[in-house]
Amino acid sequence: MHHALHLEEILLNIFGQCYPPNPISRQRTSRATADLAALARTCRTFKDPALDVLWTELVNLSPFARCIPEASHRIYTGYTVRRFLVFIIAH
């Protein structure tokens, strides 16, 4: 791998330019999200910059909610974003 690709700033710029948000909806497409996730799994050098770009903008909290244990997710599904965040902060 070229030495320039070991610099996180360059990778952040490349990943950010390759997968910009959709100009109409201002959200990333599902294909761009899948590609960023694949880049994060490609190698250790790509992992952090790809995850940084991937988690920069969330359409909703469902990806974040899936990081919480399943029992908690089932109990609090359907709560508003505010109530969900209050629950997370309280625990």
mmCIF file with all atom_site columns, C-alpha atoms in Angstrom:
data_model
loop_
_atom_site.group_PDB
_atom_site.id
_atom_site.type_symbol
_atom_site.label_atom_id
_atom_site.label_alt_id
_atom_site.label_comp_id
_atom_site.label_asym_id
_atom_site.label_entity_id
_atom_site.label_seq_id
_atom_site.pdbx_PDB_ins_code
_atom_site.Cartn_x
_atom_site.Cartn_y
_atom_site.Cartn_z
_atom_site.occupancy
_atom_site.B_iso_or_equiv
_atom_site.pdbx_formal_charge
_atom_site.auth_seq_id
_atom_site.auth_comp_id
_atom_site.auth_asym_id
_atom_site.auth_atom_id
_atom_site.pdbx_PDB_model_num
ATOM 1  C CA . MET A 1 1  ? 0.000   0.000  0.000  1.00 0.00 ? 1  MET A CA 1
ATOM 2  C CA . HIS A 1 2  ? 1.265   3.488  -0.815 1.00 0.00 ? 2  HIS A CA 1
ATOM 3  C CA . HIS A 1 3  ? 2.593   5.412  2.189  1.00 0.00 ? 3  HIS A CA 1
ATOM 4  C CA . ALA A 1 4  ? 0.109   8.255  1.596  1.00 0.00 ? 4  ALA A CA 1
ATOM 5  C CA . LEU A 1 5  ? -2.741  5.849  2.369  1.00 0.00 ? 5  LEU A CA 1
ATOM 6  C CA . HIS A 1 6  ? -1.409  5.405  5.896  1.00 0.00 ? 6  HIS A CA 1
ATOM 7  C CA . LEU A 1 7  ? -2.292  9.027  6.716  1.00 0.00 ? 7  LEU A CA 1
ATOM 8  C CA . GLU A 1 8  ? -5.700  9.255  8.357  1.00 0.00 ? 8  GLU A CA 1
ATOM 9  C CA . GLU A 1 9  ? -6.351  12.797 7.074  1.00 0.00 ? 9  GLU A CA 1
ATOM 10 C CA . ILE A 1 10 ? -5.953  11.651 3.467  1.00 0.00 ? 10 ILE A CA 1
ATOM 11 C CA . LEU A 1 11 ? -8.214  8.643  3.973  1.00 0.00 ? 11 LEU A CA 1
ATOM 12 C CA . LEU A 1 12 ? -10.880 10.812 5.633  1.00 0.00 ? 12 LEU A CA 1
ATOM 13 C CA . ASN A 1 13 ? -10.789 13.145 2.644  1.00 0.00 ? 13 ASN A CA 1
ATOM 14 C CA . ILE A 1 14 ? -10.975 10.292 0.125  1.00 0.00 ? 14 ILE A CA 1
ATOM 15 C CA . PHE A 1 15 ? -13.793 8.457  1.913  1.00 0.00 ? 15 PHE A CA 1
ATOM 16 C CA . GLY A 1 16 ? -15.710 11.683 2.460  1.00 0.00 ? 16 GLY A CA 1
ATOM 17 C CA . GLN A 1 17 ? -15.464 12.679 -1.217 1.00 0.00 ? 17 GLN A CA 1
ATOM 18 C CA . CYS A 1 18 ? -16.312 9.244  -2.567 1.00 0.00 ? 18 CYS A CA 1
ATOM 19 C CA . TYR A 1 19 ? -19.451 8.944  -0.502 1.00 0.00 ? 19 TYR A CA 1
ATOM 20 C CA . PRO A 1 20 ? -21.059 12.381 -0.190 1.00 0.00 ? 20 PRO A CA 1
ATOM 21 C CA . PRO A 1 21 ? -24.633 12.739 1.019  1.00 0.00 ? 21 PRO A CA 1
ATOM 22 C CA . ASN A 1 22 ? -27.368 12.704 -1.603 1.00 0.00 ? 22 ASN A CA 1
ATOM 23 C CA . PRO A 1 23 ? -27.813 16.368 -2.672 1.00 0.00 ? 23 PRO A CA 1
ATOM 24 C CA . ILE A 1 24 ? -31.612 16.085 -2.713 1.00 0.00 ? 24 ILE A CA 1
ATOM 25 C CA . SER A 1 25 ? -32.277 14.280 0.581  1.00 0.00 ? 25 SER A CA 1
ATOM 26 C CA . ARG A 1 26 ? -28.985 15.317 2.236  1.00 0.00 ? 26 ARG A CA 1
ATOM 27 C CA . GLN A 1 27 ? -28.544 11.690 3.353  1.00 0.00 ? 27 GLN A CA 1
ATOM 28 C CA . ARG A 1 28 ? -26.137 8.988  2.294  1.00 0.00 ? 28 ARG A CA 1
ATOM 29 C CA . THR A 1 29 ? -27.504 6.254  0.093  1.00 0.00 ? 29 THR A CA 1
ATOM 30 C CA . SER A 1 30 ? -27.713 2.724  1.456  1.00 0.00 ? 30 SER A CA 1
ATOM 31 C CA . ARG A 1 31 ? -25.079 1.680  -1.102 1.00 0.00 ? 31 ARG A CA 1
ATOM 32 C CA . ALA A 1 32 ? -22.652 4.335  0.184  1.00 0.00 ? 32 ALA A CA 1
ATOM 33 C CA . THR A 1 33 ? -23.289 3.191  3.753  1.00 0.00 ? 33 THR A CA 1
ATOM 34 C CA . ALA A 1 34 ? -22.642 -0.439 2.805  1.00 0.00 ? 34 ALA A CA 1
ATOM 35 C CA . ASP A 1 35 ? -19.464 0.522  0.941  1.00 0.00 ? 35 ASP A CA 1
ATOM 36 C CA . LEU A 1 36 ? -18.148 2.500  3.910  1.00 0.00 ? 36 LEU A CA 1
ATOM 37 C CA . ALA A 1 37 ? -18.848 -0.461 6.194  1.00 0.00 ? 37 ALA A CA 1
ATOM 38 C CA . ALA A 1 38 ? -16.973 -2.728 3.769  1.00 0.00 ? 38 ALA A CA 1
ATOM 39 C CA . LEU A 1 39 ? -14.028 -0.307 3.697  1.00 0.00 ? 39 LEU A CA 1
ATOM 40 C CA . ALA A 1 40 ? -13.931 -0.366 7.508  1.00 0.00 ? 40 ALA A CA 1
ATOM 41 C CA . ARG A 1 41 ? -13.604 -4.167 7.377  1.00 0.00 ? 41 ARG A CA 1
ATOM 42 C CA . THR A 1 42 ? -10.995 -4.140 4.601  1.00 0.00 ? 42 THR A CA 1
ATOM 43 C CA . CYS A 1 43 ? -7.896  -3.458 6.668  1.00 0.00 ? 43 CYS A CA 1
ATOM 44 C CA . ARG A 1 44 ? -6.829  -1.908 9.959  1.00 0.00 ? 44 ARG A CA 1
ATOM 45 C CA . THR A 1 45 ? -5.593  1.241  8.238  1.00 0.00 ? 45 THR A CA 1
ATOM 46 C CA . PHE A 1 46 ? -9.012  1.925  6.699  1.00 0.00 ? 46 PHE A CA 1
ATOM 47 C CA . LYS A 1 47 ? -11.060 0.994  9.783  1.00 0.00 ? 47 LYS A CA 1
ATOM 48 C CA . ASP A 1 48 ? -11.035 4.213  11.834 1.00 0.00 ? 48 ASP A CA 1
ATOM 49 C CA . PRO A 1 49 ? -11.341 6.725  8.957  1.00 0.00 ? 49 PRO A CA 1
ATOM 50 C CA . ALA A 1 50 ? -14.146 4.724  7.294  1.00 0.00 ? 50 ALA A CA 1
ATOM 51 C CA . LEU A 1 51 ? -16.046 4.398  10.581 1.00 0.00 ? 51 LEU A CA 1
ATOM 52 C CA . ASP A 1 52 ? -15.578 8.114  11.260 1.00 0.00 ? 52 ASP A CA 1
ATOM 53 C CA . VAL A 1 53 ? -17.168 8.995  7.908  1.00 0.00 ? 53 VAL A CA 1
ATOM 54 C CA . LEU A 1 54 ? -19.851 6.333  8.345  1.00 0.00 ? 54 LEU A CA 1
ATOM 55 C CA . TRP A 1 55 ? -20.948 7.565  11.789 1.00 0.00 ? 55 TRP A CA 1
ATOM 56 C CA . THR A 1 56 ? -20.662 11.282 10.962 1.00 0.00 ? 56 THR A CA 1
ATOM 57 C CA . GLU A 1 57 ? -24.310 11.498 9.910  1.00 0.00 ? 57 GLU A CA 1
ATOM 58 C CA . LEU A 1 58 ? -27.072 9.195  11.046 1.00 0.00 ? 58 LEU A CA 1
ATOM 59 C CA . VAL A 1 59 ? -30.482 9.236  9.377  1.00 0.00 ? 59 VAL A CA 1
ATOM 60 C CA . ASN A 1 60 ? -32.021 7.930  12.596 1.00 0.00 ? 60 ASN A CA 1
ATOM 61 C CA . LEU A 1 61 ? -30.912 6.263  15.802 1.00 0.00 ? 61 LEU A CA 1
ATOM 62 C CA . SER A 1 62 ? -31.558 2.675  14.709 1.00 0.00 ? 62 SER A CA 1
ATOM 63 C CA . PRO A 1 63 ? -27.846 1.892  14.000 1.00 0.00 ? 63 PRO A CA 1
ATOM 64 C CA . PHE A 1 64 ? -26.979 3.285  17.407 1.00 0.00 ? 64 PHE A CA 1
ATOM 65 C CA . ALA A 1 65 ? -29.828 1.403  19.055 1.00 0.00 ? 65 ALA A CA 1
ATOM 66 C CA . ARG A 1 66 ? -28.558 -1.872 17.587 1.00 0.00 ? 66 ARG A CA 1
ATOM 67 C CA . CYS A 1 67 ? -25.358 -1.397 19.613 1.00 0.00 ? 67 CYS A CA 1
ATOM 68 C CA . ILE A 1 68 ? -27.382 -1.693 22.821 1.00 0.00 ? 68 ILE A CA 1
ATOM 69 C CA . PRO A 1 69 ? -28.127 -5.138 24.277 1.00 0.00 ? 69 PRO A CA 1
ATOM 70 C CA . GLU A 1 70 ? -31.118 -6.762 22.622 1.00 0.00 ? 70 GLU A CA 1
ATOM 71 C CA . ALA A 1 71 ? -33.306 -6.860 25.743 1.00 0.00 ? 71 ALA A CA 1
ATOM 72 C CA . SER A 1 72 ? -32.994 -3.097 26.175 1.00 0.00 ? 72 SER A CA 1
ATOM 73 C CA . HIS A 1 73 ? -33.771 -2.535 22.511 1.00 0.00 ? 73 HIS A CA 1
ATOM 74 C CA . ARG A 1 74 ? -36.990 -4.563 22.679 1.00 0.00 ? 74 ARG A CA 1
ATOM 75 C CA . ILE A 1 75 ? -38.234 -2.753 25.760 1.00 0.00 ? 75 ILE A CA 1
ATOM 76 C CA . TYR A 1 76 ? -37.607 0.739  24.412 1.00 0.00 ? 76 TYR A CA 1
ATOM 77 C CA . THR A 1 77 ? -38.504 0.326  20.733 1.00 0.00 ? 77 THR A CA 1
ATOM 78 C CA . GLY A 1 78 ? -40.888 3.064  19.647 1.00 0.00 ? 78 GLY A CA 1
ATOM 79 C CA . TYR A 1 79 ? -39.712 5.631  22.146 1.00 0.00 ? 79 TYR A CA 1
ATOM 80 C CA . THR A 1 80 ? -38.999 9.110  20.901 1.00 0.00 ? 80 THR A CA 1
ATOM 81 C CA . VAL A 1 81 ? -35.391 10.130 20.314 1.00 0.00 ? 81 VAL A CA 1
ATOM 82 C CA . ARG A 1 82 ? -35.464 12.334 23.404 1.00 0.00 ? 82 ARG A CA 1
ATOM 83 C CA . ARG A 1 83 ? -36.780 9.595  25.699 1.00 0.00 ? 83 ARG A CA 1
ATOM 84 C CA . PHE A 1 84 ? -34.293 7.142  24.200 1.00 0.00 ? 84 PHE A CA 1
ATOM 85 C CA . LEU A 1 85 ? -31.367 9.472  24.905 1.00 0.00 ? 85 LEU A CA 1
ATOM 86 C CA . VAL A 1 86 ? -32.618 10.140 28.423 1.00 0.00 ? 86 VAL A CA 1
ATOM 87 C CA . PHE A 1 87 ? -32.672 6.379  28.999 1.00 0.00 ? 87 PHE A CA 1
ATOM 88 C CA . ILE A 1 88 ? -29.122 5.988  27.639 1.00 0.00 ? 88 ILE A CA 1
ATOM 89 C CA . ILE A 1 89 ? -27.750 8.850  29.753 1.00 0.00 ? 89 ILE A CA 1
ATOM 90 C CA . ALA A 1 90 ? -29.503 7.599  32.899 1.00 0.00 ? 90 ALA A CA 1
ATOM 91 C CA . HIS A 1 91 ? -28.008 4.127  32.594 1.00 0.00 ? 91 HIS A CA 1
#
